[in-house]
Amino acid sequence: MTDPNDDAFVIDEDEAGEIVHWQRAQVRLSPVEATGATLAAFGLGILAAVGVLALLGRIRD
């Protein structure tokens, strides 16, 4: 008999384990949508960088 406070556990060999397979949903974009998403991500990155520099006072008039 095992101590319930141990980290060890016993697997019953008579019971078959259940195998679960997870699958991600596929995302499909047209080339136009992919290009737009890429340009939007770069645009938002540039705006964020300019905003951070402005808040830090690194941009000169």
PDB file of C-alpha atoms in Angstrom:
ATOM      1  CA  MET A   1       0.000   0.000   0.000  1.00  0.00           C
ATOM      2  CA  THR A   2       1.298   3.437  -0.843  1.00  0.00           C
ATOM      3  CA  ASP A   3       1.321   6.455   1.376  1.00  0.00           C
ATOM      4  CA  PRO A   4      -1.191   9.072   0.061  1.00  0.00           C
ATOM      5  CA  ASN A   5       1.346  11.798   0.829  1.00  0.00           C
ATOM      6  CA  ASP A   6       3.884  10.330  -1.624  1.00  0.00           C
ATOM      7  CA  ASP A   7       4.275  11.796  -5.088  1.00  0.00           C
ATOM      8  CA  ALA A   8       4.266   8.293  -6.574  1.00  0.00           C
ATOM      9  CA  PHE A   9       1.179   6.800  -8.157  1.00  0.00           C
ATOM     10  CA  VAL A  10       0.251   3.372  -9.506  1.00  0.00           C
ATOM     11  CA  ILE A  11      -1.154   2.813 -12.974  1.00  0.00           C
ATOM     12  CA  ASP A  12      -3.563  -0.073 -13.238  1.00  0.00           C
ATOM     13  CA  GLU A  13      -2.324  -2.176 -16.151  1.00  0.00           C
ATOM     14  CA  ASP A  14      -5.816  -3.610 -16.784  1.00  0.00           C
ATOM     15  CA  GLU A  15      -7.279  -0.243 -17.721  1.00  0.00           C
ATOM     16  CA  ALA A  16      -6.362   1.117 -21.115  1.00  0.00           C
ATOM     17  CA  GLY A  17      -5.393   4.776 -21.141  1.00  0.00           C
ATOM     18  CA  GLU A  18      -7.299   7.224 -23.252  1.00  0.00           C
ATOM     19  CA  ILE A  19      -5.286   8.953 -25.966  1.00  0.00           C
ATOM     20  CA  VAL A  20      -6.456  12.459 -26.799  1.00  0.00           C
ATOM     21  CA  HIS A  21      -5.278  14.259 -29.917  1.00  0.00           C
ATOM     22  CA  TRP A  22      -5.677  18.024 -30.056  1.00  0.00           C
ATOM     23  CA  GLN A  23      -5.846  19.712 -33.414  1.00  0.00           C
ATOM     24  CA  ARG A  24      -5.559  23.410 -34.110  1.00  0.00           C
ATOM     25  CA  ALA A  25      -8.095  25.086 -36.322  1.00  0.00           C
ATOM     26  CA  GLN A  26      -6.651  26.043 -39.674  1.00  0.00           C
ATOM     27  CA  VAL A  27      -6.535  29.721 -40.526  1.00  0.00           C
ATOM     28  CA  ARG A  28      -6.712  30.543 -44.203  1.00  0.00           C
ATOM     29  CA  LEU A  29      -6.106  34.030 -45.559  1.00  0.00           C
ATOM     30  CA  SER A  30      -6.014  35.281 -49.085  1.00  0.00           C
ATOM     31  CA  PRO A  31      -2.763  36.944 -50.192  1.00  0.00           C
ATOM     32  CA  VAL A  32      -4.465  40.347 -50.021  1.00  0.00           C
ATOM     33  CA  GLU A  33      -5.623  39.733 -46.443  1.00  0.00           C
ATOM     34  CA  ALA A  34      -2.187  38.455 -45.414  1.00  0.00           C
ATOM     35  CA  THR A  35      -0.505  41.508 -46.928  1.00  0.00           C
ATOM     36  CA  GLY A  36      -2.965  43.831 -45.200  1.00  0.00           C
ATOM     37  CA  ALA A  37      -2.445  42.127 -41.853  1.00  0.00           C
ATOM     38  CA  THR A  38       1.340  42.364 -42.216  1.00  0.00           C
ATOM     39  CA  LEU A  39       1.242  46.043 -43.153  1.00  0.00           C
ATOM     40  CA  ALA A  40      -1.176  46.781 -40.315  1.00  0.00           C
ATOM     41  CA  ALA A  41       1.115  45.023 -37.810  1.00  0.00           C
ATOM     42  CA  PHE A  42       4.134  47.025 -38.993  1.00  0.00           C
ATOM     43  CA  GLY A  43       2.103  50.250 -38.931  1.00  0.00           C
ATOM     44  CA  LEU A  44       0.955  49.624 -35.366  1.00  0.00           C
ATOM     45  CA  GLY A  45       4.527  48.805 -34.355  1.00  0.00           C
ATOM     46  CA  ILE A  46       5.794  52.065 -35.823  1.00  0.00           C
ATOM     47  CA  LEU A  47       3.036  54.035 -34.089  1.00  0.00           C
ATOM     48  CA  ALA A  48       3.851  52.351 -30.779  1.00  0.00           C
ATOM     49  CA  ALA A  49       7.572  53.111 -31.176  1.00  0.00           C
ATOM     50  CA  VAL A  50       6.900  56.760 -32.026  1.00  0.00           C
ATOM     51  CA  GLY A  51       4.519  57.030 -29.065  1.00  0.00           C
ATOM     52  CA  VAL A  52       7.075  55.579 -26.651  1.00  0.00           C
ATOM     53  CA  LEU A  53       9.802  57.874 -27.972  1.00  0.00           C
ATOM     54  CA  ALA A  54       7.481  60.877 -27.670  1.00  0.00           C
ATOM     55  CA  LEU A  55       6.630  59.976 -24.070  1.00  0.00           C
ATOM     56  CA  LEU A  56      10.301  59.616 -23.236  1.00  0.00           C
ATOM     57  CA  GLY A  57      11.073  62.981 -24.827  1.00  0.00           C
ATOM     58  CA  ARG A  58      13.443  61.517 -27.398  1.00  0.00           C
ATOM     59  CA  ILE A  59      11.755  63.140 -30.384  1.00  0.00           C
ATOM     60  CA  ARG A  60      12.925  66.670 -31.119  1.00  0.00           C
ATOM     61  CA  ASP A  61      10.668  69.180 -32.816  1.00  0.00           C
TER      62      ASP A  61
END
